[in-house]
PDB file of C-alpha atoms in Angstrom:
ATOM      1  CA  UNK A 101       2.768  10.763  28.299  1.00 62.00           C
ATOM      2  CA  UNK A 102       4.513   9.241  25.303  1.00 75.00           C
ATOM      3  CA  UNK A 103       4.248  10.326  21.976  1.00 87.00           C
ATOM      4  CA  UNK A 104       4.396   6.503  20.879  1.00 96.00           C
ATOM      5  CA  UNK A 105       2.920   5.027  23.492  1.00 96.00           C
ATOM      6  CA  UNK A 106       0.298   2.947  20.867  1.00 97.00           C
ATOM      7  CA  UNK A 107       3.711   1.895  18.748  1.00 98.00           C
ATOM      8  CA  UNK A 108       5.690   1.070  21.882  1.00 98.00           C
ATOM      9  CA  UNK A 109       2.558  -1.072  23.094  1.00 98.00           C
ATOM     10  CA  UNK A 110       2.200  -2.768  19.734  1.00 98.00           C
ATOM     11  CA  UNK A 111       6.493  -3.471  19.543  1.00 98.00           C
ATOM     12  CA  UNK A 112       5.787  -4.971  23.402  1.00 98.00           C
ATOM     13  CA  UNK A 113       2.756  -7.082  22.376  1.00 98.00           C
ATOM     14  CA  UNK A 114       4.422  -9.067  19.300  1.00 98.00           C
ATOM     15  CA  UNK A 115       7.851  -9.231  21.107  1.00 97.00           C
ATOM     16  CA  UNK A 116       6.031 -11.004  24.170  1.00 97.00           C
ATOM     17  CA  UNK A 117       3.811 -13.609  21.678  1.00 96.00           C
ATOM     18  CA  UNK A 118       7.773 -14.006  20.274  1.00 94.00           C
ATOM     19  CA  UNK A 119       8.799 -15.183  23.582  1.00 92.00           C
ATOM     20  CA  UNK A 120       5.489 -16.908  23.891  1.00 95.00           C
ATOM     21  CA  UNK A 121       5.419 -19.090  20.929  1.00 96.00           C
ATOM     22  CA  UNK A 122       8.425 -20.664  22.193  1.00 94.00           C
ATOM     23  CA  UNK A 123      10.712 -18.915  19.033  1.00 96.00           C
ATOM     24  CA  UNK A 124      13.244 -17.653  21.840  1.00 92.00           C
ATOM     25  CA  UNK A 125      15.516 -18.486  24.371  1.00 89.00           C
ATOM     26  CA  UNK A 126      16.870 -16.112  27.086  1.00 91.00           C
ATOM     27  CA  UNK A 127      16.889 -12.507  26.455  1.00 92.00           C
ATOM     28  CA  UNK A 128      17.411 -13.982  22.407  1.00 92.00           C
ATOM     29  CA  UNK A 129      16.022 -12.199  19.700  1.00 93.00           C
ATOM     30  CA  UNK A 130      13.834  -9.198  18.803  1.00 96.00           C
ATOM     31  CA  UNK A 131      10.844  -7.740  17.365  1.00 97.00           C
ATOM     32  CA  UNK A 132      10.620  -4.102  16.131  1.00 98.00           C
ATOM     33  CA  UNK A 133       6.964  -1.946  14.825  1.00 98.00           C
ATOM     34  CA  UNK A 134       7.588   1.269  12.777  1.00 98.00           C
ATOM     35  CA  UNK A 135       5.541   4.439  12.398  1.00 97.00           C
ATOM     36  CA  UNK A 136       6.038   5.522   8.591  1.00 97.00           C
ATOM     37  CA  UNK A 137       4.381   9.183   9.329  1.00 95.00           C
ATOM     38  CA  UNK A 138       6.828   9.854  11.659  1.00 96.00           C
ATOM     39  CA  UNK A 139       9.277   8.600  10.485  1.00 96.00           C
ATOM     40  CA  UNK A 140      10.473   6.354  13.714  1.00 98.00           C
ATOM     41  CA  UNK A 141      10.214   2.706  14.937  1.00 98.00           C
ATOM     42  CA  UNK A 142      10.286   0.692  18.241  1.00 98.00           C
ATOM     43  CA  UNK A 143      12.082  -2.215  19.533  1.00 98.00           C
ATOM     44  CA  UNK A 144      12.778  -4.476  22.286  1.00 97.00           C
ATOM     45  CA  UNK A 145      15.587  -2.996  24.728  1.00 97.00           C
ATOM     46  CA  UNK A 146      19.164  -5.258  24.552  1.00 96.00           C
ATOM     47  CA  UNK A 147      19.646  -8.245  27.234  1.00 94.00           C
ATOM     48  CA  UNK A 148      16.249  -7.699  28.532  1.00 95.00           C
ATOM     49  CA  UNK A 149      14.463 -10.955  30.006  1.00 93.00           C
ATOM     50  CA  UNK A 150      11.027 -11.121  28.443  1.00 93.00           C
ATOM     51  CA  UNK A 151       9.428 -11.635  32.183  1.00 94.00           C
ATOM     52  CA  UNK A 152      10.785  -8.140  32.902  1.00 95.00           C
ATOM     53  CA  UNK A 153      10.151  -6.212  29.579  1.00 96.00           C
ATOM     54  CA  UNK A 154       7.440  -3.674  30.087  1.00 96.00           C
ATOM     55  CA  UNK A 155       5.855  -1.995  27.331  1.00 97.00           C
ATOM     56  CA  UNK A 156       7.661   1.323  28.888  1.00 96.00           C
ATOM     57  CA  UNK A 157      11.093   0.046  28.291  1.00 97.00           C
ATOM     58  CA  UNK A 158      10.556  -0.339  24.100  1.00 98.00           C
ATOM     59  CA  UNK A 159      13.202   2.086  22.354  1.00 98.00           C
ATOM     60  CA  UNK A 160      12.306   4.794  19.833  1.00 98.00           C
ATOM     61  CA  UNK A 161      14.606   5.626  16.808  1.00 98.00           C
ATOM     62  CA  UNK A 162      14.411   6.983  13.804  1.00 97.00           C
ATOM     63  CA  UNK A 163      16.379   5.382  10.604  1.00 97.00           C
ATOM     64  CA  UNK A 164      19.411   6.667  11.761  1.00 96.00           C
ATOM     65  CA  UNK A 165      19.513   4.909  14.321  1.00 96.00           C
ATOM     66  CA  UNK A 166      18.907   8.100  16.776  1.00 96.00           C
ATOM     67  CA  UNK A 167      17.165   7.126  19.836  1.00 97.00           C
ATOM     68  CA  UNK A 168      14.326   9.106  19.858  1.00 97.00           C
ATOM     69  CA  UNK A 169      12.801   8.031  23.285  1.00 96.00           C
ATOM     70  CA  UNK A 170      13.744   5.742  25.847  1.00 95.00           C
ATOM     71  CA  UNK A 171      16.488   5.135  28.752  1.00 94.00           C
ATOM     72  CA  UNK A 172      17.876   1.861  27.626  1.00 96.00           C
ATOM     73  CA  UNK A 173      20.050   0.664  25.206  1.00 96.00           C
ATOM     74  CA  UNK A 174      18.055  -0.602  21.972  1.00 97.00           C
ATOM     75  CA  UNK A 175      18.618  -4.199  20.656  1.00 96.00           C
ATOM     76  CA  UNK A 176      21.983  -5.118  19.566  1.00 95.00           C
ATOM     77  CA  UNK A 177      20.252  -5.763  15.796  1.00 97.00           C
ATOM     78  CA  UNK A 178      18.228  -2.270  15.368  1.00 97.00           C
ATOM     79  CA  UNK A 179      20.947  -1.453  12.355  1.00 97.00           C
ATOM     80  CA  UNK A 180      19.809  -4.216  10.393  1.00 98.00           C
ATOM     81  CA  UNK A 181      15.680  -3.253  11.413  1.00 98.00           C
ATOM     82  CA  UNK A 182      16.315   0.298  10.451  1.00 98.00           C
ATOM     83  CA  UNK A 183      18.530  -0.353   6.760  1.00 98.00           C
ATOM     84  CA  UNK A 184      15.382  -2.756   6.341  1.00 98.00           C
ATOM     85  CA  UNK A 185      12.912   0.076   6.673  1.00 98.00           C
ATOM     86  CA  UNK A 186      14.379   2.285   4.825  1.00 97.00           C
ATOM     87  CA  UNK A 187      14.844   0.505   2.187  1.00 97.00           C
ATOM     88  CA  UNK A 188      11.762  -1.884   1.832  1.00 98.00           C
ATOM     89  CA  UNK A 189       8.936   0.827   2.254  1.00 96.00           C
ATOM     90  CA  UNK A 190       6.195  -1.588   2.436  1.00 97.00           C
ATOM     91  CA  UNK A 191       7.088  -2.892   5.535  1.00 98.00           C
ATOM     92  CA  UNK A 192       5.810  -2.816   9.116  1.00 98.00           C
ATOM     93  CA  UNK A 193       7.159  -5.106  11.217  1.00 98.00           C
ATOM     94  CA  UNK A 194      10.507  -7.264  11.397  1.00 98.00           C
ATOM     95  CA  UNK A 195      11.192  -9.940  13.643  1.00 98.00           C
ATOM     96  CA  UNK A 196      14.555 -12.133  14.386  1.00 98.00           C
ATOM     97  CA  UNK A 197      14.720 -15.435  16.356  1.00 96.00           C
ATOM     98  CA  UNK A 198      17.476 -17.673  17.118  1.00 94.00           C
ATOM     99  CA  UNK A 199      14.521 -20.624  16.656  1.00 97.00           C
ATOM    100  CA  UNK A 200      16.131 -23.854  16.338  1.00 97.00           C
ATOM    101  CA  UNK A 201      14.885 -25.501  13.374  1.00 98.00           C
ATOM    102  CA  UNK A 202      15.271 -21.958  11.354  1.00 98.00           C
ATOM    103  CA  UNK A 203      19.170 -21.766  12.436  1.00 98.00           C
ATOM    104  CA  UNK A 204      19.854 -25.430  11.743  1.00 98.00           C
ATOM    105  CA  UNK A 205      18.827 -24.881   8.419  1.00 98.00           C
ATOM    106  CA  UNK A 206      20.914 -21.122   8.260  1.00 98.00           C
ATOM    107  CA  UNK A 207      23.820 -23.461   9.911  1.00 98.00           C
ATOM    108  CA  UNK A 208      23.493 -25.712   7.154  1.00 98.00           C
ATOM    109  CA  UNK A 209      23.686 -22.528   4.624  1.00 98.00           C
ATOM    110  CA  UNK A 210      20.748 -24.111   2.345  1.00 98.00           C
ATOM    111  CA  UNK A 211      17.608 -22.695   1.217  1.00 98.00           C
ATOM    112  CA  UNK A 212      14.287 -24.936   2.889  1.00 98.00           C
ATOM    113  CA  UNK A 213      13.107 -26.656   0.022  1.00 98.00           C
ATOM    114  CA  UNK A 214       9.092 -26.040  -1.082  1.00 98.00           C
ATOM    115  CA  UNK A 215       8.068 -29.854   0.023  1.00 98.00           C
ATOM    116  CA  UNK A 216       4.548 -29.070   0.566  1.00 97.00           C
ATOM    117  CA  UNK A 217       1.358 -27.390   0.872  1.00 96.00           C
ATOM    118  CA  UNK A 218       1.789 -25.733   4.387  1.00 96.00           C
ATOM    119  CA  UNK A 219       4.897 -23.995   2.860  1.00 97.00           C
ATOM    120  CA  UNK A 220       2.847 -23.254  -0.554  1.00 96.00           C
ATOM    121  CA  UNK A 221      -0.117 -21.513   1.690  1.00 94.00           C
ATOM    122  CA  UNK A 222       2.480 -18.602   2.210  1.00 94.00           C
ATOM    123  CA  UNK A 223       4.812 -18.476  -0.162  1.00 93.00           C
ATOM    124  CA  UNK A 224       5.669 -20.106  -3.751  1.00 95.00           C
ATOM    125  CA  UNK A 225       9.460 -20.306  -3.269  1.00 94.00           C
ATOM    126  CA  UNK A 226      11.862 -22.207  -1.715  1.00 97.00           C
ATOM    127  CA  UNK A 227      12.970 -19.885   1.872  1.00 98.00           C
ATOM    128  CA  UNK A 228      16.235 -18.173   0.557  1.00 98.00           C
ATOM    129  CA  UNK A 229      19.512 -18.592   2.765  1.00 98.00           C
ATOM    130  CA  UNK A 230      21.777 -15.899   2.356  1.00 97.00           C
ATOM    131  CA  UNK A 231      25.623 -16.854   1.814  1.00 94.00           C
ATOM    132  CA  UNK A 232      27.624 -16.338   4.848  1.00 94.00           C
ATOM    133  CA  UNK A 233      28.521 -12.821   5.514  1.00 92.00           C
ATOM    134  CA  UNK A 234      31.935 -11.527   4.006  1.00 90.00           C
ATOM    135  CA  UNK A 235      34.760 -10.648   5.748  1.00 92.00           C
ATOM    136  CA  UNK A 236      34.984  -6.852   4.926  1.00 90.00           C
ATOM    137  CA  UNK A 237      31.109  -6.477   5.934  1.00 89.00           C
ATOM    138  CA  UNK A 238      32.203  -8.876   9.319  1.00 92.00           C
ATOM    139  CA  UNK A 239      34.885  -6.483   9.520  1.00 91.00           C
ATOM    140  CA  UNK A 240      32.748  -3.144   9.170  1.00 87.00           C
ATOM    141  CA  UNK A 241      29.661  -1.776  10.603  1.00 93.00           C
ATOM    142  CA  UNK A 242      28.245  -5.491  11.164  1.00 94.00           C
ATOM    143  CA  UNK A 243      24.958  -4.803  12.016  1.00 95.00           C
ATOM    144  CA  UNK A 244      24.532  -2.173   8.992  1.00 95.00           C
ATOM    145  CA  UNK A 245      25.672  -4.802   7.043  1.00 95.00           C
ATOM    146  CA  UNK A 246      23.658  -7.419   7.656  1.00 96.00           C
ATOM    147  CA  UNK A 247      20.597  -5.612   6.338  1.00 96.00           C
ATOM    148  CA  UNK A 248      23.249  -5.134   3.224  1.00 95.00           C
ATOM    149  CA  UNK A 249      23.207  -9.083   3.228  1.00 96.00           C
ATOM    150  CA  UNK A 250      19.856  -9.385   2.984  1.00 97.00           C
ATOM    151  CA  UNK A 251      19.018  -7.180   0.137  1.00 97.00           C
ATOM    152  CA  UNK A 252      21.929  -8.551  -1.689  1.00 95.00           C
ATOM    153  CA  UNK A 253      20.345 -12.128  -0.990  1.00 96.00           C
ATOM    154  CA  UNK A 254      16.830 -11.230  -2.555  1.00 97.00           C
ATOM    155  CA  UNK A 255      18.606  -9.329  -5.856  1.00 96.00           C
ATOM    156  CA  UNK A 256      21.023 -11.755  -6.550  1.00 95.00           C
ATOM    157  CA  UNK A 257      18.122 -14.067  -5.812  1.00 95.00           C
ATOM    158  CA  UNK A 258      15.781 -12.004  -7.701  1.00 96.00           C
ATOM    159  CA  UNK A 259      13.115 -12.363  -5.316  1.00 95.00           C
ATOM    160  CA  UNK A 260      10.060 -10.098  -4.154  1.00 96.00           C
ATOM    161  CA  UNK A 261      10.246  -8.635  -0.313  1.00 97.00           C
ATOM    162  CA  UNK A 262       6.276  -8.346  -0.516  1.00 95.00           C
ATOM    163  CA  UNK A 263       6.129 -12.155  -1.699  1.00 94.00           C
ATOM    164  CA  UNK A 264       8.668 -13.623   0.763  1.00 97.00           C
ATOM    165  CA  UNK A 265       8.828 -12.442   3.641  1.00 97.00           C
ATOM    166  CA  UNK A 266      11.293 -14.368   5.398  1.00 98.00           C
ATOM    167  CA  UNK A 267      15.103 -15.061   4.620  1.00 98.00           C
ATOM    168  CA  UNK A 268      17.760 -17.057   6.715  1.00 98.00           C
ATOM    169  CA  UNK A 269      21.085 -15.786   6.922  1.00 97.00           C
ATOM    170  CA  UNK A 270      24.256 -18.455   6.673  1.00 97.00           C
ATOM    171  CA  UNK A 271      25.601 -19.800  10.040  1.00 96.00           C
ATOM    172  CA  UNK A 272      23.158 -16.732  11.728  1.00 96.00           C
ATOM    173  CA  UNK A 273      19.692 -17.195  11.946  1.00 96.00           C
ATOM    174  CA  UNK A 274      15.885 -16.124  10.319  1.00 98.00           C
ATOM    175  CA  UNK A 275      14.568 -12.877   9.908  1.00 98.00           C
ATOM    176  CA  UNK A 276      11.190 -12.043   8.733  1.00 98.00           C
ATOM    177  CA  UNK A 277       9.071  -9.082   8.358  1.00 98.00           C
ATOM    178  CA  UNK A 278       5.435  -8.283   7.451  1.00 98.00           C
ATOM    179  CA  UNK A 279       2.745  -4.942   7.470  1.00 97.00           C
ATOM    180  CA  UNK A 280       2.887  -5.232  11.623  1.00 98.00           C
ATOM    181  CA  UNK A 281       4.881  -6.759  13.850  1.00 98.00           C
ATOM    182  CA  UNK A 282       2.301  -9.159  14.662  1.00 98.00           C
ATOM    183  CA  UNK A 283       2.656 -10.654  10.900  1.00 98.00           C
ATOM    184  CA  UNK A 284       6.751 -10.519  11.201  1.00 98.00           C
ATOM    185  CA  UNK A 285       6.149 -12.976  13.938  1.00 98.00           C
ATOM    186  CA  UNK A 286       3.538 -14.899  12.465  1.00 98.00           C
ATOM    187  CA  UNK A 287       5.981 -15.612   9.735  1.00 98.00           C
ATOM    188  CA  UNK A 288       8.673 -16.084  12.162  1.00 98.00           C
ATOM    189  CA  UNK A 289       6.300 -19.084  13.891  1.00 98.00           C
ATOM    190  CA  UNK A 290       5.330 -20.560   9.954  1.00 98.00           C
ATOM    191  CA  UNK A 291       9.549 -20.124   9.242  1.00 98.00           C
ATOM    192  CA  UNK A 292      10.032 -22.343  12.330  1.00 98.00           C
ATOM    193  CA  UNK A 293       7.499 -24.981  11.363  1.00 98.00           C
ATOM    194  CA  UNK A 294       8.208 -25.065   8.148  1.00 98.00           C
ATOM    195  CA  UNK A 295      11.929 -25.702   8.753  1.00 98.00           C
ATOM    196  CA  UNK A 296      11.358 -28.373  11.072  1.00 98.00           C
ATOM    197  CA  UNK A 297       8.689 -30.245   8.440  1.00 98.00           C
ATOM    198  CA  UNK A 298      11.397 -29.891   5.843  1.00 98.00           C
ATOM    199  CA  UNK A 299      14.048 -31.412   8.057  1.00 98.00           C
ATOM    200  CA  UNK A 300      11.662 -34.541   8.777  1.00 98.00           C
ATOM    201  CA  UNK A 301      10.779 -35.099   5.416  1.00 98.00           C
ATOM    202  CA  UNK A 302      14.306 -35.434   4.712  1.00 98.00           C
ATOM    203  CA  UNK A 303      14.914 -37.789   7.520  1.00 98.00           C
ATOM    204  CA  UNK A 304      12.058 -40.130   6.078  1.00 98.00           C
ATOM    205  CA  UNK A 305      12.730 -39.484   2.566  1.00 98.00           C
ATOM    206  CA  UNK A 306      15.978 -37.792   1.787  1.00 97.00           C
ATOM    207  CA  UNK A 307      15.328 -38.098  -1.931  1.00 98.00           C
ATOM    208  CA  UNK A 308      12.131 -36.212  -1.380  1.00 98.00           C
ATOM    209  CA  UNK A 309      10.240 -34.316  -4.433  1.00 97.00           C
ATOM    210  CA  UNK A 310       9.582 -30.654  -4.543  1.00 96.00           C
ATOM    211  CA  UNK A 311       6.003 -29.976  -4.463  1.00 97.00           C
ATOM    212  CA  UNK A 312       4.650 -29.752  -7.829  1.00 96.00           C
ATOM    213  CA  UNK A 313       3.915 -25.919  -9.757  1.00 95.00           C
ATOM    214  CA  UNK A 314       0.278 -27.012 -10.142  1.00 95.00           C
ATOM    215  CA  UNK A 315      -0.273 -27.565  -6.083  1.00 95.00           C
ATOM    216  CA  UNK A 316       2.126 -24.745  -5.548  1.00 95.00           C
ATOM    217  CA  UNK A 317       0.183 -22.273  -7.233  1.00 92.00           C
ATOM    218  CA  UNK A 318      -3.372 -23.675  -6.186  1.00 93.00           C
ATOM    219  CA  UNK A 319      -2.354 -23.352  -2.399  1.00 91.00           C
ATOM    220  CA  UNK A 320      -0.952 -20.414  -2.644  1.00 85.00           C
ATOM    221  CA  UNK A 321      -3.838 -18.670  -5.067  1.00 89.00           C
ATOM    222  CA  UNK A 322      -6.399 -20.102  -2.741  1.00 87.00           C
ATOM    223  CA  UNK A 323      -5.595 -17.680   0.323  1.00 80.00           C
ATOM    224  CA  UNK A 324      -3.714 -14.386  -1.719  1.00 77.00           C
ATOM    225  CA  UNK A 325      -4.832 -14.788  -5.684  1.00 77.00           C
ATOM    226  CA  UNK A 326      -7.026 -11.973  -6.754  1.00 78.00           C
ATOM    227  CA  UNK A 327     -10.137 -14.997  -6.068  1.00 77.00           C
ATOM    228  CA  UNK A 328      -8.617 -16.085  -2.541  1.00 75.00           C
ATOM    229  CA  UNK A 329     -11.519 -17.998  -0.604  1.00 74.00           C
ATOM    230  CA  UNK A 330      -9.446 -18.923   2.245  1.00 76.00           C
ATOM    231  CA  UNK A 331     -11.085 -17.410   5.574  1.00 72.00           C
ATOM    232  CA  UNK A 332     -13.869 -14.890   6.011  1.00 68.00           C
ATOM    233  CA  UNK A 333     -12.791 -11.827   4.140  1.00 61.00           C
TER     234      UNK A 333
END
């Protein structure tokens, strides 16, 4: 019996509601779970057809990128989810999509603008879109380097990981992360909905205010201030 047969479960689970909540196409996109004591994390198998994944076929690596368990080839992004792990320790779960409304919006290489509450009840910024990658990181270990892209995006940016937990990277696509992999593709779902509320609004109004700081905060405060009162906890 596996070692990480709970962690391989728990990276089959979120990568099937993935495929579920309509956020992929095809064998498109990934979700990945790590275990920080051991130092090791699961993810979805490349070119796999959701219908045929079985919780069986998740890979096991460490950081390195070693497979540590498992017969097939992992996805073709685990070198971004691992330089993401080891870098952002607070971090359980990642999650990448090639969801349309996100990648119109990382097509269009601009950040989604913070129009309105629904955006405010997760985060109090606008969603960050990382420049296109460079040629000598296109060049390089591409993979590696997008993870490189990323945490360039939130420094130059100067924006938490903890406080948003998404980022869309030009002309590629979203990725987002949370504690689990369950809340990396939660996010990934409120990234998608988001993006396509944002591109409405500008249909109807392209002239369209930014939601003001005072409704910002209040939405946002309400469900992860230090006196949240959204839901039953």
């Amino acid at each position: 019996m596996s070692l990480y047969k709970d962690l391989k479960q728990e990276c089959y689970e979120a990568n099937m509601q993935l495929n579920e909540l309509g956020l992929v196409i095809y064998t498109f996109g990934n979700v990945s779970a790590v275990d920080r004591e051991n130092g090791v994390f699961a993810i979805k198998p490349s070119g796999v057809p959701y219908e045929d994944l079985k919780p069986e076929d998740i890979v096991i690596l460490d950081f390195e990128n070693n497979v540590i368990e498992g017969k097939m080839r992992p996805s073709s992004d685990t070198k971004t989810h691992a330089y993401l792990y080891k870098n952002w320790k607070n971090i359980g779960g990642i999650a990448h999509t090639h969801a349309t409304y996100s990648v119109a919006w990382a097509q269009s290489q601009l950040n989604i603008p913070i129009f309105g509450t629904t955006h405010a009840d997760h985060l109090t910024e606008d969603i960050p879109c990382a420049a296109p990658m460079r040629d000598d990181l296109i060049e390089g270990n591409y993979e590696h380097n997008t993870g490189i892209q990323i945490l360039e995006c939130f420094k130059e940016k100067n924006i938490s990981y903890e406080e948003v937990p998404m980022v869309l990277l030009g002309n590629h696509g979203p990725f987002t992360w949370g504690k689990t992999a369950a809340k990396a593709v939660y996010h990934s779902k409120v990234l998608e909905a988001v993006a396509e509320m944002a591109y409405l609004t500008l249909q109807i109004n392209p002239k369209a205010p930014r939601l003001k700081d005072s409704l910002i905060k209040k939405h946002y405060e309400r469900k992860h201030g230090k006196d949240a009162y959204y839901g039953q906890n």
